CSV table of C-alpha atoms in Angstrom, one decimal:
chain,number,residue,atom,x,y,z
A,1,MET,CA,7.1,-36.8,16.6
A,2,SER,CA,2.6,-36.9,15.5
A,3,GLU,CA,2.3,-37.8,12.1
A,4,SER,CA,0.8,-34.7,11.3
A,5,LEU,CA,4.0,-32.8,12.3
A,6,LYS,CA,6.4,-35.4,10.6
A,7,ALA,CA,4.7,-34.1,7.8
A,8,ALA,CA,4.7,-30.2,8.4
A,9,GLU,CA,8.8,-30.9,8.5
A,10,LYS,CA,8.9,-32.5,5.4
A,11,GLN,CA,7.3,-29.6,3.6
A,12,ALA,CA,9.3,-27.0,5.5
A,13,LEU,CA,12.1,-28.5,4.3
A,14,ILE,CA,11.2,-28.5,0.2
A,15,LEU,CA,10.1,-24.7,0.7
A,16,PRO,CA,13.5,-23.5,-0.1
A,17,GLN,CA,14.2,-25.8,-3.1
A,18,ASP,CA,10.7,-26.3,-4.8
A,19,LYS,CA,8.1,-23.4,-4.8
A,20,GLU,CA,5.6,-26.1,-6.2
A,21,VAL,CA,4.6,-26.8,-3.4
A,22,TRP,CA,2.7,-24.0,-3.0
A,23,GLN,CA,0.5,-23.5,-6.1
A,24,PRO,CA,-2.3,-20.8,-6.4
A,25,LYS,CA,-4.5,-24.1,-7.7
A,26,ALA,CA,-4.9,-25.7,-4.6
A,27,SER,CA,-7.6,-28.6,-4.0
A,28,GLY,CA,-9.2,-28.1,-0.7
A,29,GLN,CA,-7.8,-30.7,0.7
A,30,GLU,CA,-4.1,-29.6,-0.8
A,31,LEU,CA,-5.2,-26.1,0.6
A,32,MET,CA,-5.9,-27.4,4.1
A,33,VAL,CA,-2.8,-29.0,4.4
A,34,GLN,CA,-0.8,-26.4,3.5
A,35,VAL,CA,-2.8,-24.2,6.2
A,36,GLU,CA,-2.0,-26.8,8.5
A,37,THR,CA,1.7,-27.2,8.0
A,38,VAL,CA,1.8,-23.1,8.0
A,39,GLN,CA,-0.2,-23.2,11.3
A,40,ALA,CA,2.8,-26.4,12.7
A,41,LEU,CA,5.6,-24.4,11.5
A,42,ALA,CA,4.3,-21.1,13.6
A,43,LYS,CA,3.2,-23.2,16.5
A,44,ALA,CA,4.7,-21.6,19.9
A,45,ALA,CA,7.6,-23.1,21.4
A,46,PRO,CA,7.3,-24.6,25.0
A,47,VAL,CA,9.9,-22.3,26.0
A,48,LYS,CA,8.0,-19.3,24.8
A,49,ILE,CA,4.6,-20.8,26.2
A,50,GLY,CA,6.8,-20.9,29.8
A,51,ARG,CA,7.9,-17.3,29.2
A,52,ARG,CA,4.7,-16.2,28.6
A,53,ALA,CA,3.5,-17.8,32.4
A,54,LEU,CA,5.7,-15.3,33.9
A,55,PHE,CA,5.3,-12.2,31.5
A,56,SER,CA,3.2,-10.5,28.7
A,57,TRP,CA,5.6,-9.1,26.3
A,58,LEU,CA,4.9,-6.0,24.6
A,59,ARG,CA,6.2,-6.3,21.3
A,60,ILE,CA,7.0,-3.8,18.3
A,61,PHE,CA,8.3,-5.1,14.6
A,62,VAL,CA,9.9,-3.3,12.0
A,63,HIS,CA,11.3,-4.8,8.8
A,64,ASP,CA,12.6,-3.0,5.9
A,65,PRO,CA,14.0,-4.3,3.8
A,66,ARG,CA,15.5,-1.8,1.8
A,67,LYS,CA,17.8,-0.2,4.1
A,68,GLY,CA,18.6,-3.8,5.6
A,69,GLU,CA,17.0,-2.9,9.0
A,70,ARG,CA,15.3,-5.2,11.0
A,71,VAL,CA,13.9,-3.9,14.9
A,72,ASN,CA,12.5,-6.5,17.3
A,73,LEU,CA,11.9,-4.5,20.5
A,74,ARG,CA,10.6,-6.4,23.3
A,75,ILE,CA,9.1,-4.6,26.5
A,76,PRO,CA,8.1,-7.1,29.5
A,77,ILE,CA,5.0,-6.2,31.6
A,78,PRO,CA,5.0,-8.3,35.0
A,79,ILE,CA,1.8,-9.6,34.7
A,80,PRO,CA,1.5,-13.3,35.4
A,81,LEU,CA,-0.7,-15.9,33.5
A,82,VAL,CA,-1.9,-14.0,31.4
A,83,GLY,CA,0.0,-14.9,28.7
A,84,LEU,CA,-1.1,-18.6,28.7
A,85,LEU,CA,-4.6,-17.4,27.6
A,86,LEU,CA,-2.7,-16.4,24.5
A,87,PRO,CA,-2.7,-18.9,21.3
A,88,THR,CA,-0.1,-21.0,20.6
A,89,GLN,CA,-0.4,-21.1,16.8
A,90,PRO,CA,-2.2,-18.7,14.6
A,91,PRO,CA,-5.7,-19.0,13.3
A,92,VAL,CA,-6.4,-20.4,10.1
A,93,ASN,CA,-7.3,-17.3,8.1
A,94,GLN,CA,-3.8,-15.7,9.2
A,95,ALA,CA,-2.4,-19.3,8.5
A,96,LEU,CA,-4.4,-19.0,4.9
A,97,ARG,CA,-2.4,-15.3,4.4
A,98,LEU,CA,0.1,-16.5,4.8
A,99,ARG,CA,0.1,-19.3,2.0
A,100,ASN,CA,-1.5,-16.8,-0.2
A,101,MET,CA,1.4,-14.5,0.5
A,102,MET,CA,4.0,-17.3,-0.3
A,103,VAL,CA,2.3,-18.5,-3.7
A,104,GLU,CA,2.6,-15.1,-5.0
A,105,SER,CA,6.5,-14.6,-3.6
A,106,ASP,CA,9.4,-15.4,-6.1
A,107,ASP,CA,11.2,-16.5,-2.8
A,108,PRO,CA,8.5,-18.4,-0.2
A,109,ALA,CA,11.1,-19.7,2.1
A,110,GLN,CA,12.0,-15.4,2.9
A,111,THR,CA,8.5,-14.8,2.7
A,112,LEU,CA,7.8,-17.5,5.4
A,113,GLU,CA,10.6,-16.7,7.7
A,114,THR,CA,9.5,-12.6,7.7
A,115,TYR,CA,6.5,-13.3,8.3
A,116,LEU,CA,7.2,-15.8,11.2
A,117,ASP,CA,9.5,-13.7,13.0
A,118,SER,CA,6.9,-10.9,12.3
A,119,LEU,CA,4.2,-13.3,13.9
A,120,MET,CA,2.3,-12.0,17.3
A,121,ALA,CA,-0.3,-14.0,19.7
A,122,VAL,CA,-2.0,-10.7,19.3
A,123,GLU,CA,-1.6,-8.4,17.1
A,124,PHE,CA,-2.9,-4.4,17.3
A,125,ILE,CA,-1.7,-3.4,14.4
A,126,ARG,CA,-0.1,-4.3,11.0
A,127,VAL,CA,0.7,-2.3,8.8
A,128,GLN,CA,2.7,-3.7,5.5
A,129,ASP,CA,3.3,-0.8,2.4
A,130,ASP,CA,5.2,-2.3,0.2
A,131,ASP,CA,8.3,-3.7,1.3
A,132,GLU,CA,8.4,-2.0,4.5
A,133,LEU,CA,6.7,-3.8,7.7
A,134,VAL,CA,5.2,-2.9,11.1
A,135,VAL,CA,4.0,-5.3,13.6
A,136,ILE,CA,2.9,-4.0,17.0
A,137,GLY,CA,1.2,-6.8,19.4
A,138,LEU,CA,1.7,-9.1,22.3
A,139,ASP,CA,3.4,-12.0,22.4
């Protein structure tokens, strides 16, 4: 296992207990470590990459914590090999956005979990209004 992945796992284990890991006043080096950690946590599993070789998936994700509802609809589109062209981890700007959301949140672990559940390789629409989140894209 690579050193960067081990470091990411260590920080992931710290997340639920300690909000101090994600502070708003981080130096440039600390910020990049945090962004790389988020990218490593969000990297697609090998099983998911293999599944993308057979199908592209149109995915609709809706999360409303006030009502306790979560909808995660996946529709397979039988276009082989196109899914292999999709990125396996989020770009830096998306990882930075997630890092900033975690800094502002009272519960960074819950914010991370919800965002990672909603994360897709290609997002057509992402709308977050108060607590409700709707995402449509390819995965």
